[in-house]
Amino acid sequence: MPERLRETGGFALAMAIFALVLLAAVVAGGYYSASQEFQIGRGMRSLTTSLYAGEAGIREVLADWDPVLYSTIGPGDTFALAPVSLPGGGSYTAQIVRVGRAADSLKRYFYIQAVGRPPGPNLGERRQAMVVRARFPDICCQAAAKVYDDVEWNVTLGPTSKQITGYDTDPPSWAPSVCASFPSENLPGVRIRNPSEIDLHSRIAGWPDSVVADGTLTQATLFNNTSGLTFDDMVQLADYHFPAGYSWSGDSNPSLDASGRCNRADPDNWGEPDDESHPCFDFFPMIHVAGNLNMTGNGTVQGILLVEGNVTIQGPFKFYGLILMRPTTGTADLQLISQAEVYGGVLGEDVDFDGPLGEVYFSSCAVERAERLSNLARPVPVSPRAWVELF
């Protein structure tokens, strides 16, 4: 063997270099594996954030549903919302598409699509959608006042005034443009089970008759309607719930939230019927009272009252909308004192006048706006497969 091949000097250096190469390969492999795990984890986190951002987008669209705006979307038309950044990171964009036929009057279907994105560089987005149905309910009215017991006057009155009027009357503080899209409709003043239970027919006006006899009216049938909503169904949709004996005094408090929108979470906010430019002008709260309700003062409020007892209104208070009364114990009477006025419709057991100037006016405009701008028209997911993740 040649002499140079028998020499062993420098062998340790070669082994050390080889070991360093192996160690570098192991470190590089570990680093690569860790990097891959990091990328996978970051990707999963981004996709999860995107998923929940998109889900939040759909839920926020439903929670902030604008019945005035979205009811004007035609079949096949799309309304795109501005991008929204979420406090916890992430963002979403959403679109609302009206589906179905233009002829659908009681039900309208909408396809809501939301794309969620993570914070920072776009590391993945997730798109999901939901199909919802918004009712355009028809729960009232066949008369200005629909009662199954009696209508009474408990004071001495002058000879000429009409205090229940079925002739369509717009609320006095609303401009004609507010009601221009709703067709006028004249109705009877009172629909009642037994017309002999009315003290003074001369105080009632309507078309084609001032009073219509309806022998089917009972406490059980009073709230029958084409929308299939029961009184209990409507209670579940109420914005505010108050205990029995609740008293409302004064005017509404149409407060705004931090973003300048109508604060629908404020139980003292019963709309702003006197200012068309106010964000709460189109807010008609559904108000449930688990017993008698007393309303006094010099204010004007709007909405849908769901009262499990009597409603007493002391004028010159004005109410625009619907009053629905169902007794749990005792009676379910509407008692109007002095200059109390109701524009819309009344369903209950009795109507009692304890003052010479109390009045009930049927108003198709007040009824339609109350039905379409309240939670009655809030969309709900269709069943059984309303939600889907697209990609």
C-alpha positions as a Python dict, from the first residue, in 0.01 Angstrom:
ca = {
    (1, 'M'): (0, 0, 0),
    (2, 'P'): (139, 340, -84),
    (3, 'E'): (277, 531, 208),
    (4, 'R'): (31, 816, 174),
    (5, 'L'): (-266, 580, 213),
    (6, 'R'): (-132, 441, 540),
    (7, 'E'): (-118, 784, 697),
    (8, 'T'): (-403, 855, 950),
    (9, 'G'): (-333, 1217, 1022),
    (10, 'G'): (-637, 1445, 966),
    (11, 'F'): (-895, 1164, 1011),
    (12, 'A'): (-1047, 1331, 1317),
    (13, 'L'): (-1101, 1649, 1120),
    (14, 'A'): (-1283, 1463, 848),
    (15, 'M'): (-1507, 1285, 1101),
    (16, 'A'): (-1577, 1614, 1276),
    (17, 'I'): (-1676, 1775, 950),
    (18, 'F'): (-1896, 1477, 863),
    (19, 'A'): (-2060, 1495, 1207),
    (20, 'L'): (-2119, 1865, 1161),
    (21, 'V'): (-2279, 1797, 825),
    (22, 'L'): (-2507, 1536, 982),
    (23, 'L'): (-2592, 1768, 1269),
    (24, 'A'): (-2668, 2051, 1025),
    (25, 'A'): (-2893, 1818, 828),
    (26, 'V'): (-3080, 1721, 1148),
    (27, 'V'): (-3115, 2087, 1253),
    (28, 'A'): (-3230, 2185, 904),
    (29, 'G'): (-3482, 1902, 905),
    (30, 'G'): (-3610, 2003, 1246),
    (31, 'Y'): (-3630, 2365, 1140),
    (32, 'Y'): (-3815, 2268, 822),
    (33, 'S'): (-4056, 2049, 1019),
    (34, 'A'): (-4116, 2325, 1274),
    (35, 'S'): (-4162, 2577, 995),
    (36, 'Q'): (-4418, 2351, 829),
    (37, 'E'): (-4600, 2301, 1157),
    (38, 'F'): (-4598, 2676, 1211),
    (39, 'Q'): (-4735, 2739, 862),
    (40, 'I'): (-5004, 2475, 911),
    (41, 'G'): (-5096, 2619, 1252),
    (42, 'R'): (-5104, 2973, 1120),
    (43, 'G'): (-5311, 2860, 824),
    (44, 'M'): (-5558, 2675, 1046),
    (45, 'R'): (-5582, 2973, 1278),
    (46, 'S'): (-5639, 3205, 983),
    (47, 'L'): (-5903, 2976, 835),
    (48, 'T'): (-6075, 2941, 1172),
    (49, 'T'): (-6072, 3319, 1216),
    (50, 'S'): (-6210, 3353, 864),
    (51, 'L'): (-6484, 3101, 939),
    (52, 'Y'): (-6601, 3282, 1250),
    (53, 'A'): (-6565, 3622, 1085),
    (54, 'G'): (-6796, 3508, 806),
    (55, 'E'): (-7036, 3357, 1059),
    (56, 'A'): (-7031, 3685, 1252),
    (57, 'G'): (-7105, 3864, 926),
    (58, 'I'): (-7422, 3665, 866),
    (59, 'R'): (-7535, 3703, 1226),
    (60, 'E'): (-7469, 4078, 1227),
    (61, 'V'): (-7663, 4120, 904),
    (62, 'L'): (-7959, 3945, 1069),
    (63, 'A'): (-7920, 4137, 1395),
    (64, 'D'): (-7898, 4473, 1217),
    (65, 'W'): (-8162, 4392, 957),
    (66, 'D'): (-8297, 4710, 802),
    (67, 'P'): (-8653, 4635, 688),
    (68, 'V'): (-8686, 4974, 520),
    (69, 'L'): (-8379, 4922, 304),
    (70, 'Y'): (-8398, 4551, 233),
    (71, 'S'): (-8768, 4545, 154),
    (72, 'T'): (-8691, 4753, -155),
    (73, 'I'): (-8455, 4491, -304),
    (74, 'G'): (-8615, 4342, -615),
    (75, 'P'): (-8605, 3969, -699),
    (76, 'G'): (-8257, 3881, -825),
    (77, 'D'): (-8105, 4210, -712),
    (78, 'T'): (-7799, 4223, -487),
    (79, 'F'): (-7717, 4465, -208),
    (80, 'A'): (-7350, 4472, -104),
    (81, 'L'): (-7252, 4590, 245),
    (82, 'A'): (-6929, 4776, 315),
    (83, 'P'): (-6642, 4571, 466),
    (84, 'V'): (-6658, 4543, 844),
    (85, 'S'): (-6360, 4496, 1077),
    (86, 'L'): (-6427, 4294, 1391),
    (87, 'P'): (-6285, 4393, 1732),
    (88, 'G'): (-6112, 4060, 1788),
    (89, 'G'): (-5938, 4064, 1451),
    (90, 'G'): (-6061, 3960, 1113),
    (91, 'S'): (-6315, 4119, 887),
    (92, 'Y'): (-6600, 4030, 656),
    (93, 'T'): (-6785, 4148, 351),
    (94, 'A'): (-7146, 4055, 295),
    (95, 'Q'): (-7404, 4055, 20),
    (96, 'I'): (-7781, 4022, 35),
    (97, 'V'): (-7963, 3879, -265),
    (98, 'R'): (-8340, 3877, -294),
    (99, 'V'): (-8466, 3547, -430),
    (100, 'G'): (-8815, 3435, -518),
    (101, 'R'): (-9092, 3611, -701),
    (102, 'A'): (-9203, 3970, -694),
    (103, 'A'): (-9555, 3846, -625),
    (104, 'D'): (-9456, 3702, -288),
    (105, 'S'): (-9629, 3937, -46),
    (106, 'L'): (-9639, 3755, 287),
    (107, 'K'): (-9298, 3586, 255),
    (108, 'R'): (-8975, 3714, 107),
    (109, 'Y'): (-8663, 3505, 74),
    (110, 'F'): (-8309, 3637, 91),
    (111, 'Y'): (-7971, 3475, 27),
    (112, 'I'): (-7705, 3619, 260),
    (113, 'Q'): (-7342, 3553, 167),
    (114, 'A'): (-7048, 3654, 386),
    (115, 'V'): (-6675, 3622, 317),
    (116, 'G'): (-6459, 3613, 631),
    (117, 'R'): (-6093, 3715, 623),
    (118, 'P'): (-5820, 3696, 889),
    (119, 'P'): (-5625, 3997, 1016),
    (120, 'G'): (-5303, 4095, 843),
    (121, 'P'): (-5196, 3935, 515),
    (122, 'N'): (-5473, 3735, 352),
    (123, 'L'): (-5381, 3380, 452),
    (124, 'G'): (-5713, 3233, 353),
    (125, 'E'): (-6076, 3334, 338),
    (126, 'R'): (-6391, 3132, 392),
    (127, 'R'): (-6722, 3193, 228),
    (128, 'Q'): (-7054, 3089, 374),
    (129, 'A'): (-7417, 3160, 307),
    (130, 'M'): (-7761, 3137, 461),
    (131, 'V'): (-8111, 3148, 316),
    (132, 'V'): (-8361, 3336, 531),
    (133, 'R'): (-8728, 3418, 506),
    (134, 'A'): (-8878, 3751, 607),
    (135, 'R'): (-9249, 3766, 671),
    (136, 'F'): (-9458, 4055, 553),
    (137, 'P'): (-9727, 3978, 809),
    (138, 'D'): (-10091, 4068, 799),
    (139, 'I'): (-10221, 4049, 1155),
    (140, 'C'): (-10466, 4340, 1145),
    (141, 'C'): (-10728, 4474, 1071),
    (142, 'Q'): (-11089, 4409, 987),
    (143, 'A'): (-11205, 4724, 1165),
    (144, 'A'): (-11065, 5016, 1359),
    (145, 'A'): (-11155, 4822, 1675),
    (146, 'K'): (-11212, 4446, 1679),
    (147, 'V'): (-11365, 4336, 2009),
    (148, 'Y'): (-11563, 4040, 2135),
    (149, 'D'): (-11742, 4197, 2432),
    (150, 'D'): (-11860, 4559, 2439),
    (151, 'V'): (-11794, 4926, 2360),
    (152, 'E'): (-11899, 5171, 2629),
    (153, 'W'): (-11909, 5544, 2699),
    (154, 'N'): (-11887, 5636, 3066),
    (155, 'V'): (-11925, 6013, 3037),
    (156, 'T'): (-12179, 6263, 2908),
    (157, 'L'): (-12093, 6353, 2549),
    (158, 'G'): (-12182, 6614, 2292),
    (159, 'P'): (-12413, 6522, 2003),
    (160, 'T'): (-12185, 6501, 1700),
    (161, 'S'): (-11833, 6365, 1754),
    (162, 'K'): (-11725, 6027, 1613),
    (163, 'Q'): (-11486, 5853, 1846),
    (164, 'I'): (-11420, 5530, 1657),
    (165, 'T'): (-11353, 5588, 1288),
    (166, 'G'): (-11294, 5319, 1027),
    (167, 'Y'): (-11224, 5572, 754),
    (168, 'D'): (-10854, 5556, 676),
    (169, 'T'): (-10673, 5838, 857),
    (170, 'D'): (-10301, 5914, 844),
    (171, 'P'): (-10135, 6008, 1175),
    (172, 'P'): (-10127, 6388, 1197),
    (173, 'S'): (-9749, 6423, 1243),
    (174, 'W'): (-9661, 6220, 931),
    (175, 'A'): (-9604, 6393, 599),
    (176, 'P'): (-9813, 6265, 305),
    (177, 'S'): (-9498, 6117, 149),
    (178, 'V'): (-9463, 5875, 441),
    (179, 'C'): (-9792, 5705, 360),
    (180, 'A'): (-9791, 5751, -18),
    (181, 'S'): (-9683, 5390, -88),
    (182, 'F'): (-9965, 5236, 116),
    (183, 'P'): (-10306, 5215, -52),
    (184, 'S'): (-10588, 5374, 142),
    (185, 'E'): (-10851, 5139, 281),
    (186, 'N'): (-11174, 5219, 462),
    (187, 'L'): (-11308, 4968, 713),
    (188, 'P'): (-11595, 4937, 960),
    (189, 'G'): (-11548, 5125, 1283),
    (190, 'V'): (-11614, 4823, 1504),
    (191, 'R'): (-11631, 4450, 1444),
    (192, 'I'): (-11798, 4286, 1742),
    (193, 'R'): (-11964, 3961, 1836),
    (194, 'N'): (-12292, 4123, 1946),
    (195, 'P'): (-12369, 4481, 1826),
    (196, 'S'): (-12622, 4524, 2108),
    (197, 'E'): (-12323, 4551, 2344),
    (198, 'I'): (-12242, 4895, 2199),
    (199, 'D'): (-12382, 5189, 2394),
    (200, 'L'): (-12382, 5453, 2120),
    (201, 'H'): (-12370, 5346, 1756),
    (202, 'S'): (-12384, 5713, 1664),
    (203, 'R'): (-12029, 5756, 1792),
    (204, 'I'): (-11891, 5509, 1538),
    (205, 'A'): (-11818, 5569, 1169),
    (206, 'G'): (-11693, 5334, 899),
    (207, 'W'): (-11743, 5171, 562),
    (208, 'P'): (-11939, 4991, 437),
    (209, 'D'): (-12099, 4985, 783),
    (210, 'S'): (-12006, 5156, 1103),
    (211, 'V'): (-12056, 4830, 1299),
    (212, 'V'): (-12025, 4472, 1172),
    (213, 'A'): (-12155, 4174, 1367),
    (214, 'D'): (-11917, 3876, 1379),
    (215, 'G'): (-12053, 3586, 1582),
    (216, 'T'): (-11723, 3395, 1552),
    (217, 'L'): (-11531, 3641, 1767),
    (218, 'T'): (-11407, 3499, 2096),
    (219, 'Q'): (-11097, 3540, 2303),
    (220, 'A'): (-10957, 3236, 2120),
    (221, 'T'): (-11030, 3360, 1766),
    (222, 'L'): (-10956, 3730, 1812),
    (223, 'F'): (-10594, 3704, 1697),
    (224, 'N'): (-10648, 3467, 1405),
    (225, 'N'): (-10466, 3606, 1102),
    (226, 'T'): (-10343, 3503, 761),
    (227, 'S'): (-9982, 3500, 879),
    (228, 'G'): (-10047, 3219, 1127),
    (229, 'L'): (-9893, 3414, 1416),
    (230, 'T'): (-10047, 3364, 1758),
    (231, 'F'): (-10034, 3615, 2041),
    (232, 'D'): (-9765, 3401, 2209),
    (233, 'D'): (-9562, 3395, 1887),
    (234, 'M'): (-9564, 3772, 1882),
    (235, 'V'): (-9467, 3791, 2249),
    (236, 'Q'): (-9155, 3589, 2165),
    (237, 'L'): (-9060, 3857, 1910),
    (238, 'A'): (-9103, 4150, 2151),
    (239, 'D'): (-8820, 4402, 2192),
    (240, 'Y'): (-8911, 4488, 2551),
    (241, 'H'): (-9084, 4297, 2829),
    (242, 'F'): (-9238, 4479, 3126),
    (243, 'P'): (-9414, 4348, 3438),
    (244, 'A'): (-9783, 4384, 3513),
    (245, 'G'): (-9889, 4731, 3623),
    (246, 'Y'): (-9622, 4907, 3420),
    (247, 'S'): (-9671, 5283, 3378),
    (248, 'W'): (-9538, 5487, 3090),
    (249, 'S'): (-9529, 5862, 3142),
    (250, 'G'): (-9423, 6127, 2899),
    (251, 'D'): (-9267, 6105, 2556),
    (252, 'S'): (-9044, 5849, 2392),
    (253, 'N'): (-8668, 5862, 2444),
    (254, 'P'): (-8539, 5795, 2091),
    (255, 'S'): (-8178, 5741, 2192),
    (256, 'L'): (-7891, 5658, 1955),
    (257, 'D'): (-7611, 5406, 1993),
    (258, 'A'): (-7239, 5480, 1962),
    (259, 'S'): (-7254, 5457, 1582),
    (260, 'G'): (-7540, 5705, 1555),
    (261, 'R'): (-7805, 5446, 1477),
    (262, 'C'): (-8137, 5409, 1656),
    (263, 'N'): (-8072, 5238, 1989),
    (264, 'R'): (-8315, 4948, 1977),
    (265, 'A'): (-8185, 4809, 2307),
    (266, 'D'): (-8310, 5107, 2512),
    (267, 'P'): (-8645, 5014, 2676),
    (268, 'D'): (-8732, 5386, 2695),
    (269, 'N'): (-8705, 5415, 2316),
    (270, 'W'): (-9054, 5378, 2168),
    (271, 'G'): (-8968, 5533, 1832),
    (272, 'E'): (-8968, 5892, 1709),
    (273, 'P'): (-9295, 5943, 1519),
    (274, 'D'): (-9270, 6324, 1506),
    (275, 'D'): (-8935, 6363, 1325),
    (276, 'E'): (-8900, 6199, 985),
    (277, 'S'): (-8526, 6270, 974),
    (278, 'H'): (-8454, 6093, 1303),
    (279, 'P'): (-8294, 5743, 1287),
    (280, 'C'): (-8575, 5612, 1512),
    (281, 'F'): (-8855, 5734, 1286),
    (282, 'D'): (-8873, 5386, 1129),
    (283, 'F'): (-8839, 5201, 1460),
    (284, 'F'): (-9161, 5034, 1575),
    (285, 'P'): (-9079, 4839, 1892),
    (286, 'M'): (-9284, 4540, 1998),
    (287, 'I'): (-9367, 4593, 2365),
    (288, 'H'): (-9498, 4314, 2586),
    (289, 'V'): (-9658, 4392, 2923),
    (290, 'A'): (-9748, 4095, 3144),
    (291, 'G'): (-10057, 4266, 3285),
    (292, 'N'): (-10219, 4610, 3290),
    (293, 'L'): (-10048, 4906, 3121),
    (294, 'N'): (-10101, 5275, 3202),
    (295, 'M'): (-9989, 5547, 2961),
    (296, 'T'): (-10007, 5916, 3045),
    (297, 'G'): (-9854, 6245, 2940),
    (298, 'N'): (-9829, 6470, 2641),
    (299, 'G'): (-9614, 6245, 2420),
    (300, 'T'): (-9648, 6046, 2102),
    (301, 'V'): (-9506, 5695, 2064),
    (302, 'Q'): (-9533, 5416, 1809),
    (303, 'G'): (-9504, 5041, 1796),
    (304, 'I'): (-9700, 4725, 1868),
    (305, 'L'): (-9839, 4680, 2219),
    (306, 'L'): (-9888, 4321, 2339),
    (307, 'V'): (-10068, 4358, 2671),
    (308, 'E'): (-10200, 4076, 2888),
    (309, 'G'): (-10458, 4295, 3058),
    (310, 'N'): (-10604, 4645, 3031),
    (311, 'V'): (-10451, 4942, 2850),
    (312, 'T'): (-10536, 5284, 2996),
    (313, 'I'): (-10432, 5591, 2795),
    (314, 'Q'): (-10465, 5932, 2954),
    (315, 'G'): (-10471, 6213, 2697),
    (316, 'P'): (-10340, 6412, 2532),
    (317, 'F'): (-10120, 6107, 2477),
    (318, 'K'): (-10108, 5967, 2117),
    (319, 'F'): (-10019, 5619, 2003),
    (320, 'Y'): (-9944, 5511, 1643),
    (321, 'G'): (-9956, 5142, 1562),
    (322, 'L'): (-10130, 4831, 1693),
    (323, 'I'): (-10275, 4754, 2036),
    (324, 'L'): (-10336, 4384, 2103),
    (325, 'M'): (-10484, 4288, 2439),
    (326, 'R'): (-10535, 3940, 2583),
    (327, 'P'): (-10646, 3886, 2941),
    (328, 'T'): (-10462, 3635, 3156),
    (329, 'T'): (-10680, 3727, 3454),
    (330, 'G'): (-10951, 3990, 3468),
    (331, 'T'): (-11021, 4185, 3149),
    (332, 'A'): (-10848, 4318, 2840),
    (333, 'D'): (-11000, 4664, 2789),
    (334, 'L'): (-10874, 4971, 2610),
    (335, 'Q'): (-10969, 5270, 2824),
    (336, 'L'): (-10930, 5614, 2664),
    (337, 'I'): (-10941, 5910, 2902),
    (338, 'S'): (-10985, 6268, 2787),
    (339, 'Q'): (-10789, 6348, 2469),
    (340, 'A'): (-10617, 6012, 2421),
    (341, 'E'): (-10582, 5915, 2053),
    (342, 'V'): (-10493, 5591, 1879),
    (343, 'Y'): (-10403, 5575, 1509),
    (344, 'G'): (-10383, 5223, 1373),
    (345, 'G'): (-10587, 4930, 1499),
    (346, 'V'): (-10714, 4779, 1826),
    (347, 'L'): (-10784, 4415, 1911),
    (348, 'G'): (-10918, 4332, 2256),
    (349, 'E'): (-11210, 4252, 2479),
    (350, 'D'): (-11365, 4598, 2532),
    (351, 'V'): (-11317, 4961, 2436),
    (352, 'D'): (-11422, 5213, 2703),
    (353, 'F'): (-11431, 5591, 2669),
    (354, 'D'): (-11393, 5786, 2991),
    (355, 'G'): (-11354, 6128, 2834),
    (356, 'P'): (-11525, 6332, 2564),
    (357, 'L'): (-11231, 6358, 2325),
    (358, 'G'): (-11073, 6010, 2322),
    (359, 'E'): (-11060, 5868, 1969),
    (360, 'V'): (-10960, 5557, 1775),
    (361, 'Y'): (-10875, 5608, 1408),
    (362, 'F'): (-10808, 5324, 1170),
    (363, 'S'): (-10486, 5399, 983),
    (364, 'S'): (-10365, 5159, 716),
    (365, 'C'): (-10038, 5354, 704),
    (366, 'A'): (-9973, 5313, 1077),
    (367, 'V'): (-10070, 4945, 1064),
    (368, 'E'): (-9854, 4865, 760),
    (369, 'R'): (-9552, 5051, 894),
    (370, 'A'): (-9588, 4883, 1234),
    (371, 'E'): (-9609, 4538, 1075),
    (372, 'R'): (-9327, 4588, 825),
    (373, 'L'): (-9085, 4785, 1040),
    (374, 'S'): (-9109, 4577, 1358),
    (375, 'N'): (-8968, 4239, 1453),
    (376, 'L'): (-9266, 4080, 1281),
    (377, 'A'): (-9072, 4125, 957),
    (378, 'R'): (-8734, 4015, 1094),
    (379, 'P'): (-8602, 3726, 882),
    (380, 'V'): (-8546, 3378, 1018),
    (381, 'P'): (-8337, 3095, 867),
    (382, 'V'): (-8534, 2852, 655),
    (383, 'S'): (-8526, 2492, 768),
    (384, 'P'): (-8380, 2237, 762),
    (385, 'R'): (-8059, 2342, 576),
    (386, 'A'): (-8037, 2718, 583),
    (387, 'W'): (-7659, 2750, 633),
    (388, 'V'): (-7386, 2621, 401),
    (389, 'E'): (-7010, 2671, 372),
    (390, 'L'): (-6920, 2733, 11),
    (391, 'F'): (-6537, 2736, -2),
}
